[in-house]
Amino acid sequence: MEKAACVHPKGIRAKVLLSSVFGPFAQDDEYGSRTINPMELYQNQVTRVQGGFSLRMFHRSFGLLLIQTNINAPCTLLDFPSLARFTQELKQNYYDIIGISAITPNVDKVRKMCELIRQYQPKTTIVIGGHISNMGGIHATIDADHIVRGDGIKWFRQFLGQNSNDPVKHPMASSAFGTRILGISLRDEPGDTAAILIPSAGCPVGCNFCSTSALFGGKGKFVNFYETGDELFAVMCRIEKKLKVQSFFVLDENFLLHRKRALRLLKLMQANNKSWMLNVFSSARVLRSYSIEQIVGLGIGWVWMGIEGKSAQYQKLKDVDTRALVELLQSHGVRVLGSSIIGLENHTPATMDQVIDHAVSHQTDFHQFMLYTPNPGTPLYEKYKRDGILLSEAEFSPAEAHGQYRFNYRHKHIRNGREEGFLLKAFRQDFEINGPSLARLIRTLLTGWQRYKNHPNPRIRRRYDREVHPLRSTYAGAVWAMRHYFRHDERMFRKMDRLLKDIYREFGWKTRIAGLTVGIYVYCSLIKEERRLANGWRYEPACLYEKNATAVALESAGVTVSYAQYAQNSDHRIPTTPVAEFENCSILHKAKEASKGLGLHLN
């Protein structure tokens, strides 16, 4: 991590804006947005060809949330703004520091945002972070004051004069919003969506293509925000109480690798009768090192696992039968998202059918397919750079290097853009053979329930009962709708029919009635969604605007500095700090008192 070179003159009195890059995202434009690269994890690279069956949702800029939660300066977060909304914010409110987080394909958006900041607030300090910071020559590409790699919390704390070693406070946030499937928008009510849980950043495994590992220093380098199971348990209890959740999306590249912490968490969950459900990322080899009893006891109900590719030589897959592992997990109700790479160095057009067949044969609940892509900063990128096979930006724009289109280098065997066809074939074959991911997920849930519904431990039973609850009504209706949708596809119709009959057999006549009544509605919604998609409909995240506790306290006390006040200074000098302006006024006292009520202290 780049250490902050100095402390900002205003320290924690500096007014901070953190922003993601501007949208819209699912379109082709001059700033690097691409139709095939929407701001949706699943639609982008997992359920891409599943049409109305695709899981649609948006995920917050969690790194920015972490920073905002852990700095004492007044901080506003602008997530997913439009260009007009970002410009409006610059015109209406003055900031001492503006931080922007981005990935490499969005470099043109970052350049534009920096230009706007220099135009409207030329004395503001601009800080750029995220994966874009791995780009070589980024300082010459964009007009920013600081490019930060790695731990943004520690960097900002240093820059603001805070103690960088203070404990990390966890943000209280849901893992996703705007969830939509089969044409139906799901509720964003408390407890409906898993909370985000971020135990660490970086990845100690260090695969040669991993941008996250590279961002935090490479193989073996990572930042643990919570070292022990006790710390993590305490954080989860606070999140549970605040957000009224029972499930967590664990944003950790290989959560189970920290074995001591995970097993301590298991003991605490058992001792405190917690039936939480955890969605985790894990390598196959680490997963296999745990017993299935430990996995179930930890409440792991969903796992994202790298399968990578047939004959992949990664250490994390050594001596692991990934197909057998997937089958074992699913037989215990654990949903699996497998991840495979198209275009490894040994892949050829002649072997591509075998590569795709191998991936699809895992029958995972979800499956991600990505092109083998050397992203800046990774060992793979450096190797290809030395080999002289990377394409220049003139030949291939960074906006296209998102892993769902073309190689940004000259592949030894796959040429002339054929990789895009292979990638789409993988998605389509997985969908055509294994069916909609929603149906696969429902089958795994049912299997888990049937195994554990009579388990002697009520803590275990309670979790499975909670997870299977939708099968009694809404999920039964979804399967009814899917069966009707595939009525002209004999093989897929039989698959859906067996699943629906198994649900009816398990839950009885009430579910049979619900399946029909809900199913008719879901089917009509699905058909409308398919038509909407055929007409070019795109899904975009709403813009979110949030202030941290310090900003709220100052604003409630009437302490603000507008852009208009700033612009009155013809020479654009940095205006007096908001707090300092009222050093001898009663309003400062009000601000301090409001801050104390939030556990803050303004000097």
Coordinates of C-alpha atoms in Angstrom, one line a residue:
M1 CA 0.0 0.0 0.0
E2 CA 1.2 3.5 -0.8
K3 CA 1.7 5.3 2.5
A4 CA 0.1 8.8 2.6
A5 CA 2.9 11.2 1.9
C6 CA 1.5 13.8 4.2
V7 CA -1.5 14.8 6.2
H8 CA -4.1 17.0 4.6
P9 CA -3.9 20.5 6.1
K10 CA -7.4 20.2 7.5
G11 CA -7.0 16.7 8.9
I12 CA -10.4 15.2 10.0
R13 CA -12.0 18.6 9.3
A14 CA -11.6 18.0 5.6
K15 CA -14.8 17.5 3.7
V16 CA -14.7 14.2 1.7
L17 CA -16.7 12.9 -1.2
L18 CA -16.3 9.3 -2.3
S19 CA -17.8 8.2 -5.6
S20 CA -18.0 5.2 -7.9
V21 CA -17.7 5.9 -11.6
F22 CA -20.7 7.3 -13.4
G23 CA -23.4 5.4 -15.4
P24 CA -25.3 4.4 -17.3
F25 CA -23.3 1.1 -17.7
A26 CA -25.1 -1.3 -19.9
Q27 CA -24.6 0.7 -23.1
D28 CA -21.9 1.4 -25.7
D29 CA -20.6 4.9 -25.2
E30 CA -17.5 7.1 -25.5
Y31 CA -16.5 6.7 -21.8
G32 CA -16.1 2.9 -21.9
S33 CA -19.5 1.6 -21.0
R34 CA -20.4 -1.5 -22.9
T35 CA -23.7 -3.3 -23.4
I36 CA -22.1 -6.7 -22.6
N37 CA -20.5 -5.3 -19.4
P38 CA -23.3 -4.2 -17.2
M39 CA -23.0 -3.2 -13.5
E40 CA -24.4 -6.6 -12.6
L41 CA -22.3 -9.5 -11.4
Y42 CA -24.6 -12.3 -12.4
Q43 CA -26.0 -11.0 -15.7
N44 CA -22.5 -9.9 -16.7
Q45 CA -20.6 -13.2 -16.2
V46 CA -22.8 -15.9 -14.7
T47 CA -26.4 -16.1 -16.0
R48 CA -25.6 -14.0 -19.1
V49 CA -27.6 -16.0 -21.6
Q50 CA -30.5 -17.0 -19.4
G51 CA -32.8 -14.2 -20.5
G52 CA -35.8 -13.8 -18.2
F53 CA -34.4 -16.5 -15.9
S54 CA -31.2 -14.5 -15.3
L55 CA -30.6 -13.4 -11.7
R56 CA -30.4 -9.6 -11.8
M57 CA -29.1 -7.5 -8.9
F58 CA -26.6 -4.8 -8.1
H59 CA -23.9 -4.8 -5.4
R60 CA -22.7 -1.7 -3.6
S61 CA -19.2 -0.2 -3.8
F62 CA -18.1 -2.0 -0.7
G63 CA -14.6 -0.6 -0.5
L64 CA -16.0 2.9 -0.5
L65 CA -18.5 2.0 2.2
L66 CA -15.6 0.6 4.3
I67 CA -13.6 3.8 4.0
Q68 CA -16.6 6.1 4.7
T69 CA -17.4 4.1 7.9
N70 CA -13.8 4.3 9.1
I71 CA -12.8 8.0 8.7
N72 CA -13.8 10.7 11.2
A73 CA -14.0 13.4 8.6
P74 CA -17.4 14.4 7.2
C75 CA -17.8 12.1 4.3
T76 CA -20.5 11.8 1.6
L77 CA -20.8 8.7 -0.6
L78 CA -22.2 8.9 -4.1
D79 CA -22.7 5.4 -5.5
F80 CA -23.7 4.9 -9.2
P81 CA -24.3 8.5 -10.2
S82 CA -25.0 9.6 -13.7
L83 CA -22.5 12.1 -15.2
A84 CA -25.1 14.8 -14.7
R85 CA -25.6 13.9 -11.1
F86 CA -21.8 13.8 -10.4
T87 CA -21.5 17.2 -12.1
Q88 CA -24.4 18.6 -10.0
E89 CA -22.7 17.5 -6.8
L90 CA -19.6 19.4 -7.8
K91 CA -21.6 22.5 -8.5
Q92 CA -23.7 22.4 -5.4
N93 CA -21.2 21.3 -2.7
Y94 CA -17.6 22.0 -2.1
Y95 CA -15.2 19.1 -1.0
D96 CA -11.6 19.2 0.2
I97 CA -11.0 15.6 -1.0
I98 CA -12.7 13.6 -3.7
G99 CA -12.0 9.9 -3.9
I100 CA -13.0 7.7 -6.9
S101 CA -12.8 3.9 -7.1
A102 CA -12.8 2.1 -10.4
I103 CA -11.7 -0.9 -12.4
T104 CA -9.5 -0.7 -15.5
P105 CA -12.2 -0.7 -18.2
N106 CA -13.5 2.5 -16.6
V107 CA -10.4 4.5 -17.0
D108 CA -12.0 7.0 -19.5
K109 CA -14.8 7.6 -16.9
V110 CA -12.2 8.4 -14.2
R111 CA -10.4 10.7 -16.6
K112 CA -13.6 12.6 -17.3
M113 CA -14.5 12.9 -13.6
C114 CA -11.0 14.2 -12.8
E115 CA -11.5 16.8 -15.6
L116 CA -14.8 17.9 -14.0
I117 CA -13.3 18.2 -10.6
R118 CA -10.4 20.4 -11.9
Q119 CA -13.0 22.5 -13.7
Y120 CA -15.3 23.1 -10.8
Q121 CA -13.1 22.6 -7.7
P122 CA -9.5 23.0 -8.9
K123 CA -8.0 23.0 -5.4
T124 CA -9.6 19.8 -4.3
T125 CA -7.3 16.8 -3.7
I126 CA -8.2 13.9 -6.0
V127 CA -7.6 10.4 -4.8
I128 CA -8.0 7.3 -7.1
G129 CA -8.2 3.7 -5.9
G130 CA -9.5 0.3 -6.8
H131 CA -8.2 -2.0 -9.5
I132 CA -7.5 0.9 -11.8
S133 CA -4.5 1.7 -9.6
N134 CA -2.7 -1.4 -11.0
M135 CA -2.5 0.2 -14.4
G136 CA 1.0 1.1 -15.6
G137 CA 1.4 4.8 -16.3
I138 CA -1.9 5.7 -14.6
H139 CA -0.4 8.9 -13.2
A140 CA 0.1 10.2 -16.8
T141 CA -3.3 9.0 -17.9
I142 CA -5.5 10.8 -15.4
D143 CA -5.0 14.1 -13.5
A144 CA -5.1 12.9 -9.9
D145 CA -3.1 13.8 -6.8
H146 CA -2.8 10.4 -5.3
I147 CA -3.1 6.8 -6.7
V148 CA -3.7 4.4 -3.9
R149 CA -3.2 0.6 -4.1
G150 CA -4.3 -1.7 -1.4
D151 CA -5.8 -0.8 2.0
G152 CA -7.8 2.4 1.4
I153 CA -8.9 2.6 5.0
K154 CA -5.3 2.8 6.3
W155 CA -4.3 5.3 3.6
F156 CA -7.2 7.7 4.3
R157 CA -6.7 7.5 8.0
Q158 CA -3.1 8.5 7.6
F159 CA -4.0 11.3 5.2
L160 CA -6.5 12.7 7.6
G161 CA -4.2 12.4 10.6
Q162 CA -6.1 9.6 12.3
N163 CA -4.6 6.6 14.0
S164 CA -4.3 4.1 11.1
N165 CA -4.2 1.1 13.5
D166 CA -7.5 1.8 15.1
P167 CA -9.9 -1.2 14.9
V168 CA -11.9 -1.4 11.7
K169 CA -15.6 -0.6 12.0
H170 CA -17.8 -2.7 9.8
P171 CA -20.4 -1.0 7.6
M172 CA -24.0 -2.0 8.1
A173 CA -25.2 -2.8 4.6
S174 CA -27.0 -5.4 2.6
S175 CA -25.0 -7.4 0.0
A176 CA -27.3 -6.5 -2.9
F177 CA -30.2 -4.4 -4.0
G178 CA -32.6 -4.2 -6.9
T179 CA -32.9 -8.0 -7.1
R180 CA -35.0 -9.2 -10.0
I181 CA -35.7 -12.6 -11.6
L182 CA -38.5 -13.9 -13.9
G183 CA -39.5 -10.4 -14.4
I184 CA -40.4 -9.9 -10.7
S185 CA -38.6 -7.3 -8.5
L186 CA -38.0 -8.7 -5.1
R187 CA -38.4 -6.7 -1.9
D188 CA -35.5 -4.8 -0.3
E189 CA -36.9 -5.1 3.2
P190 CA -34.9 -5.7 6.4
G191 CA -33.8 -9.3 6.6
D192 CA -34.8 -10.2 3.0
T193 CA -31.2 -9.9 1.7
A194 CA -28.0 -11.2 3.2
A195 CA -25.8 -8.6 4.9
I196 CA -22.3 -8.0 3.6
L197 CA -19.5 -9.3 5.8
I198 CA -15.9 -8.3 5.0
P199 CA -13.3 -10.1 7.2
S200 CA -10.3 -9.3 5.0
A201 CA -9.1 -8.0 1.7
G202 CA -6.6 -9.4 -0.8
C203 CA -6.0 -13.1 -1.4
P204 CA -3.1 -15.2 0.0
V205 CA -3.4 -17.9 -2.7
G206 CA -2.2 -15.5 -5.4
C207 CA -3.3 -17.1 -8.7
N208 CA -1.3 -15.6 -11.6
F209 CA -4.4 -13.9 -13.1
C210 CA -5.9 -12.6 -9.8
S211 CA -6.3 -8.8 -9.8
T212 CA -7.3 -8.8 -6.1
S213 CA -4.2 -10.5 -5.0
A214 CA -2.1 -8.1 -7.1
L215 CA -3.8 -5.1 -5.6
F216 CA -2.8 -6.0 -2.1
G217 CA 0.8 -7.0 -2.8
G218 CA 0.6 -10.4 -4.5
K219 CA 0.8 -14.0 -3.4
G220 CA 0.7 -14.4 0.4
K221 CA -0.3 -10.7 1.0
F222 CA -3.6 -9.7 2.4
V223 CA -5.2 -7.5 5.1
N224 CA -7.2 -9.1 7.9
F225 CA -9.7 -6.7 9.4
Y226 CA -10.7 -9.2 12.0
E227 CA -8.0 -11.7 13.1
T228 CA -10.0 -13.9 15.4
G229 CA -13.3 -15.8 15.4
D230 CA -14.3 -13.8 18.5
E231 CA -13.9 -10.5 16.7
L232 CA -15.8 -11.7 13.7
F233 CA -18.6 -13.2 15.8
A234 CA -19.1 -9.9 17.6
V235 CA -19.3 -8.0 14.3
M236 CA -21.9 -10.5 13.0
C237 CA -24.0 -10.1 16.1
R238 CA -24.0 -6.4 15.7
I239 CA -25.0 -6.7 12.0
E240 CA -27.7 -9.3 12.9
K241 CA -29.2 -6.9 15.4
K242 CA -29.0 -3.8 13.2
L243 CA -30.2 -5.2 9.9
K244 CA -32.3 -8.0 11.3
V245 CA -30.6 -10.6 9.1
Q246 CA -29.8 -14.3 9.5
S247 CA -27.6 -14.6 6.4
F248 CA -24.2 -13.1 5.4
F249 CA -22.4 -12.7 2.1
V250 CA -18.8 -13.1 3.1
L251 CA -16.7 -10.9 0.9
D252 CA -13.4 -12.7 1.5
E253 CA -11.4 -14.3 -1.4
N254 CA -10.9 -17.5 0.5
F255 CA -12.7 -17.3 3.8
L256 CA -12.1 -20.9 5.0
L257 CA -8.4 -20.6 4.4
H258 CA -8.2 -18.9 7.8
R259 CA -9.0 -22.1 9.5
K260 CA -8.4 -21.1 13.2
R261 CA -10.7 -18.2 12.8
A262 CA -13.4 -20.2 11.0
L263 CA -13.4 -23.0 13.5
R264 CA -13.6 -20.6 16.4
L265 CA -16.6 -18.9 14.7
L266 CA -18.2 -22.4 14.5
K267 CA -17.7 -23.0 18.2
L268 CA -19.2 -19.6 19.0
M269 CA -22.2 -20.2 16.7
Q270 CA -22.8 -23.5 18.4
A271 CA -22.5 -22.1 21.9
N272 CA -24.8 -19.2 21.2
N273 CA -27.3 -21.2 19.1
K274 CA -26.8 -19.1 16.0
S275 CA -28.3 -20.6 12.8
W276 CA -26.8 -18.1 10.4
M277 CA -26.3 -18.9 6.7
L278 CA -23.0 -17.9 5.1
N279 CA -22.3 -17.4 1.4
V280 CA -18.6 -17.8 0.9
F281 CA -15.8 -17.9 -1.6
S282 CA -13.4 -20.8 -1.2
S283 CA -10.9 -22.8 -3.2
A284 CA -11.7 -26.5 -3.8
R285 CA -8.6 -27.7 -1.9
V286 CA -9.5 -25.7 1.2
L287 CA -13.1 -26.8 1.1
R288 CA -12.1 -30.4 1.0
S289 CA -10.0 -29.9 4.1
Y290 CA -13.1 -29.4 6.2
S291 CA -15.5 -32.2 7.1
I292 CA -19.1 -31.8 5.8
E293 CA -20.2 -31.6 9.4
Q294 CA -18.1 -28.5 9.9
I295 CA -19.3 -27.0 6.6
V296 CA -22.9 -27.5 7.6
G297 CA -22.3 -26.4 11.2
L298 CA -20.8 -23.1 10.0
G299 CA -24.0 -22.5 8.0
I300 CA -22.3 -22.5 4.7
G301 CA -25.2 -22.7 2.2
W302 CA -23.6 -21.2 -0.9
V303 CA -20.1 -21.3 -2.1
W304 CA -18.2 -19.7 -5.0
M305 CA -15.5 -22.2 -6.1
G306 CA -12.9 -21.9 -8.8
I307 CA -12.9 -24.9 -11.2
E308 CA -10.9 -22.9 -13.7
G309 CA -10.5 -25.5 -16.5
K310 CA -9.7 -29.0 -17.6
S311 CA -6.1 -29.8 -16.8
A312 CA -5.6 -26.4 -14.9
Q313 CA -2.4 -26.6 -12.9
Y314 CA -3.3 -24.3 -10.0
Q315 CA -2.2 -25.5 -6.6
K316 CA -5.7 -24.8 -5.1
L317 CA -7.0 -27.6 -7.4
K318 CA -4.2 -30.1 -6.9
D319 CA -5.5 -33.7 -6.2
V320 CA -9.1 -32.5 -6.0
D321 CA -12.0 -34.2 -7.9
T322 CA -14.0 -31.1 -8.3
R323 CA -17.0 -32.9 -9.7
A324 CA -17.2 -35.2 -6.7
L325 CA -16.8 -32.2 -4.4
V326 CA -19.7 -30.3 -6.1
E327 CA -21.9 -33.4 -5.9
L328 CA -21.1 -33.8 -2.2
L329 CA -21.8 -30.2 -1.3
Q330 CA -25.1 -30.2 -3.3
S331 CA -26.2 -33.4 -1.6
H332 CA -26.1 -31.5 1.7
G333 CA -28.0 -28.4 0.3
V334 CA -24.9 -26.3 -0.4
R335 CA -25.5 -24.3 -3.6
V336 CA -22.3 -24.1 -5.7
L337 CA -21.3 -21.4 -8.1
G338 CA -18.5 -22.8 -10.2
S339 CA -16.0 -20.6 -12.1
S340 CA -14.3 -21.7 -15.3
I341 CA -11.8 -20.0 -17.6
I342 CA -12.0 -20.1 -21.3
G343 CA -8.7 -19.7 -23.1
L344 CA -6.0 -21.0 -20.8
E345 CA -2.6 -21.3 -22.5
N346 CA -3.1 -25.0 -23.4
H347 CA -6.6 -24.4 -24.8
T348 CA -7.0 -24.8 -28.6
P349 CA -10.0 -24.7 -30.9
A350 CA -9.7 -28.4 -31.2
T351 CA -9.9 -29.0 -27.5
M352 CA -12.5 -26.4 -26.7
D353 CA -15.5 -28.8 -26.8
Q354 CA -13.7 -30.9 -24.1
V355 CA -13.0 -27.8 -22.0
I356 CA -16.7 -26.7 -22.1
D357 CA -18.0 -30.3 -21.6
H358 CA -15.8 -30.6 -18.5
A359 CA -17.1 -27.3 -17.0
V360 CA -20.8 -28.1 -17.8
S361 CA -20.5 -31.7 -16.4
H362 CA -20.1 -30.3 -12.9
Q363 CA -23.8 -29.3 -12.9
T364 CA -23.2 -26.4 -10.5
D365 CA -26.2 -24.3 -9.5
F366 CA -24.5 -21.3 -11.2
H367 CA -21.5 -21.2 -13.5
Q368 CA -19.3 -18.3 -14.3
F369 CA -17.3 -18.3 -17.5
M370 CA -14.5 -15.7 -18.1
L371 CA -11.8 -15.3 -20.6
Y372 CA -8.2 -15.9 -19.5
T373 CA -7.3 -12.2 -19.1
P374 CA -4.0 -10.6 -18.0
N375 CA -5.1 -7.6 -16.0
P376 CA -2.5 -4.9 -15.1
G377 CA -0.5 -5.6 -12.0
T378 CA -0.9 -9.4 -12.1
P379 CA 2.0 -11.9 -12.7
L380 CA 0.2 -13.0 -15.8
Y381 CA 0.2 -9.5 -17.2
E382 CA 3.9 -9.0 -16.5
K383 CA 4.7 -12.4 -18.1
Y384 CA 2.8 -11.5 -21.3
K385 CA 4.4 -8.1 -21.3
R386 CA 7.9 -9.7 -21.2
D387 CA 6.8 -12.1 -24.0
G388 CA 5.7 -9.1 -26.1
I389 CA 2.2 -10.5 -26.8
L390 CA 0.0 -7.8 -25.1
L391 CA -2.0 -5.7 -27.4
S392 CA -1.4 -1.9 -27.2
E393 CA -4.3 0.4 -26.2
A394 CA -4.4 1.5 -29.8
E395 CA -5.1 -2.1 -30.8
F396 CA -7.4 -2.9 -28.0
S397 CA -9.1 -0.4 -25.7
P398 CA -9.0 -1.0 -21.9
A399 CA -12.8 -0.6 -22.1
E400 CA -13.0 -4.0 -23.9
A401 CA -10.7 -5.9 -21.4
H402 CA -13.4 -7.1 -19.1
G403 CA -13.2 -10.8 -19.7
Q404 CA -16.5 -11.2 -21.6
Y405 CA -15.5 -10.2 -25.1
R406 CA -12.0 -10.6 -26.5
F407 CA -8.4 -11.3 -25.4
N408 CA -6.2 -8.3 -24.8
Y409 CA -3.2 -10.2 -26.1
R410 CA -2.3 -12.6 -28.9
H411 CA -3.3 -16.1 -27.7
K412 CA -0.9 -18.8 -28.9
H413 CA -3.7 -21.0 -30.3
I414 CA -7.0 -19.0 -30.5
R415 CA -7.0 -16.1 -33.0
N416 CA -9.3 -13.9 -35.0
G417 CA -11.7 -13.2 -32.2
R418 CA -12.9 -16.8 -31.9
E419 CA -12.7 -16.6 -28.2
E420 CA -16.0 -14.7 -28.0
G421 CA -17.8 -17.6 -29.7
F422 CA -16.3 -20.1 -27.4
L423 CA -17.3 -18.1 -24.4
L424 CA -20.9 -17.8 -25.6
K425 CA -21.0 -21.5 -26.4
A426 CA -20.0 -22.3 -22.8
F427 CA -22.8 -20.2 -21.4
R428 CA -25.4 -21.6 -23.8
Q429 CA -24.4 -25.2 -23.3
D430 CA -24.5 -24.9 -19.5
F431 CA -28.0 -23.3 -19.8
E432 CA -29.3 -25.8 -22.4
I433 CA -28.1 -28.9 -20.6
N434 CA -28.4 -27.9 -16.9
G435 CA -31.4 -25.6 -17.2
P436 CA -32.1 -22.3 -15.5
S437 CA -29.9 -21.6 -12.5
L438 CA -33.0 -20.9 -10.4
A439 CA -34.3 -24.4 -11.0
R440 CA -30.9 -25.9 -10.0
L441 CA -30.8 -23.8 -6.9
I442 CA -34.3 -25.0 -5.9
R443 CA -33.3 -28.7 -6.5
T444 CA -30.3 -28.3 -4.2
L445 CA -32.4 -26.6 -1.5
L446 CA -34.9 -29.4 -1.6
T447 CA -32.1 -32.0 -1.4
G448 CA -30.6 -30.3 1.7
W449 CA -34.0 -30.0 3.4
Q450 CA -34.8 -33.7 2.8
R451 CA -31.5 -34.7 4.4
Y452 CA -31.6 -32.4 7.4
K453 CA -35.3 -31.8 8.2
N454 CA -35.1 -34.4 11.0
H455 CA -31.6 -33.6 12.1
P456 CA -31.2 -34.0 15.9
N457 CA -29.7 -30.6 16.3
P458 CA -32.5 -27.9 16.3
R459 CA -29.9 -25.2 15.3
I460 CA -29.2 -27.1 12.1
R461 CA -32.9 -27.8 11.4
R462 CA -33.8 -24.2 12.0
R463 CA -31.5 -23.0 9.2
Y464 CA -32.7 -25.5 6.6
D465 CA -36.3 -24.8 7.5
R466 CA -35.7 -21.1 7.0
E467 CA -34.0 -21.6 3.6
V468 CA -36.6 -24.0 2.3
H469 CA -39.5 -21.9 3.2
P470 CA -40.0 -20.3 -0.3
L471 CA -40.3 -23.8 -1.8
R472 CA -43.7 -24.1 -0.1
S473 CA -45.1 -21.2 -2.2
T474 CA -43.1 -18.8 -4.4
Y475 CA -40.4 -21.3 -5.5
A476 CA -43.1 -23.9 -6.3
G477 CA -44.8 -21.3 -8.4
A478 CA -41.5 -20.5 -10.2
V479 CA -41.0 -24.2 -11.0
W480 CA -44.6 -24.4 -12.3
A481 CA -43.9 -21.4 -14.6
M482 CA -40.6 -22.9 -15.8
R483 CA -42.3 -26.2 -16.6
H484 CA -44.9 -24.4 -18.6
Y485 CA -42.3 -22.3 -20.4
F486 CA -40.5 -25.5 -21.5
R487 CA -43.6 -27.4 -22.5
H488 CA -42.2 -27.7 -26.1
D489 CA -38.8 -28.8 -24.9
E490 CA -39.3 -32.5 -23.9
R491 CA -36.1 -33.0 -22.0
M492 CA -36.2 -29.7 -20.0
F493 CA -40.0 -30.1 -19.4
R494 CA -39.3 -33.6 -17.8
K495 CA -36.6 -32.0 -15.7
M496 CA -39.0 -29.3 -14.4
D497 CA -41.9 -31.7 -14.0
R498 CA -39.8 -34.1 -11.8
L499 CA -38.7 -31.1 -9.7
L500 CA -42.3 -29.8 -9.3
K501 CA -43.7 -33.3 -8.4
D502 CA -40.9 -33.7 -5.8
I503 CA -41.8 -30.3 -4.2
Y504 CA -45.5 -31.2 -4.2
R505 CA -44.8 -34.6 -2.6
E506 CA -42.7 -33.0 0.1
F507 CA -45.0 -30.2 1.1
G508 CA -48.5 -31.3 0.2
W509 CA -51.7 -29.9 -1.1
K510 CA -51.2 -26.3 0.1
T511 CA -48.0 -26.1 -1.9
R512 CA -49.8 -27.7 -4.9
I513 CA -52.4 -24.9 -4.8
A514 CA -49.8 -22.2 -4.3
G515 CA -47.7 -23.6 -7.1
L516 CA -50.6 -23.2 -9.6
T517 CA -51.8 -19.8 -8.5
V518 CA -48.4 -18.2 -8.1
G519 CA -47.1 -20.1 -11.2
I520 CA -49.6 -18.5 -13.5
Y521 CA -48.6 -15.0 -12.3
V522 CA -44.9 -15.9 -12.6
Y523 CA -45.3 -17.3 -16.1
C524 CA -47.0 -14.1 -17.3
S525 CA -44.3 -12.0 -15.7
L526 CA -41.6 -14.1 -17.3
I527 CA -43.1 -13.7 -20.8
K528 CA -43.3 -9.9 -20.3
E529 CA -39.7 -9.9 -19.2
E530 CA -38.6 -11.8 -22.3
R531 CA -40.4 -9.4 -24.6
R532 CA -38.9 -6.4 -22.7
L533 CA -35.4 -7.9 -23.1
A534 CA -36.0 -8.6 -26.8
N535 CA -36.9 -4.9 -27.2
G536 CA -33.5 -3.9 -25.8
W537 CA -34.5 -3.1 -22.2
R538 CA -31.4 -2.5 -19.9
Y539 CA -31.2 -2.7 -16.2
E540 CA -29.3 0.1 -14.3
P541 CA -28.7 0.7 -10.6
A542 CA -30.3 3.6 -8.8
C543 CA -28.0 6.3 -7.6
L544 CA -27.4 6.2 -3.8
Y545 CA -26.3 9.2 -1.8
E546 CA -25.3 8.7 1.8
K547 CA -23.5 10.7 4.5
N548 CA -21.5 9.3 7.4
A549 CA -22.1 10.2 11.1
T550 CA -19.8 13.2 11.1
A551 CA -21.4 14.7 8.0
V552 CA -24.9 14.2 9.4
A553 CA -23.9 15.8 12.7
L554 CA -22.4 18.9 11.1
E555 CA -25.4 19.2 8.7
S556 CA -27.9 18.9 11.4
A557 CA -26.1 21.6 13.3
G558 CA -26.2 23.8 10.2
V559 CA -22.4 23.7 9.4
T560 CA -22.1 23.5 5.7
V561 CA -20.0 24.9 2.9
S562 CA -21.6 25.2 -0.5
Y563 CA -20.0 25.4 -3.9
A564 CA -21.4 28.9 -4.2
Q565 CA -19.5 30.0 -1.1
Y566 CA -16.3 28.4 -2.5
A567 CA -16.8 30.0 -5.9
Q568 CA -17.0 33.5 -4.4
N569 CA -13.2 33.2 -3.9
S570 CA -12.0 34.5 -7.3
D571 CA -8.6 32.9 -6.8
H572 CA -10.2 29.6 -5.8
R573 CA -8.3 29.5 -2.5
I574 CA -9.2 26.6 -0.3
P575 CA -12.0 28.0 1.8
T576 CA -11.8 28.1 5.6
T577 CA -12.6 24.7 7.2
P578 CA -16.3 24.5 8.0
V579 CA -15.7 24.0 11.7
A580 CA -13.0 26.7 11.9
E581 CA -15.4 29.3 10.4
F582 CA -17.5 29.0 13.5
E583 CA -14.8 28.7 16.0
N584 CA -16.3 31.3 18.3
C585 CA -20.0 30.7 17.5
S586 CA -22.6 28.8 19.3
I587 CA -23.2 26.7 16.2
L588 CA -19.8 25.0 16.7
H589 CA -21.0 24.0 20.2
K590 CA -24.2 22.5 18.6
A591 CA -22.1 20.6 16.1
K592 CA -19.8 19.3 18.8
E593 CA -22.8 18.2 20.9
A594 CA -24.5 16.5 18.0
S595 CA -21.2 14.7 17.2
K596 CA -20.8 13.5 20.8
G597 CA -24.3 12.0 20.6
L598 CA -22.9 9.9 17.7
G599 CA -19.8 8.9 19.6
L600 CA -17.6 11.4 17.7
H601 CA -15.4 14.2 18.9
L602 CA -14.7 17.4 17.0
N603 CA -11.7 19.4 18.1

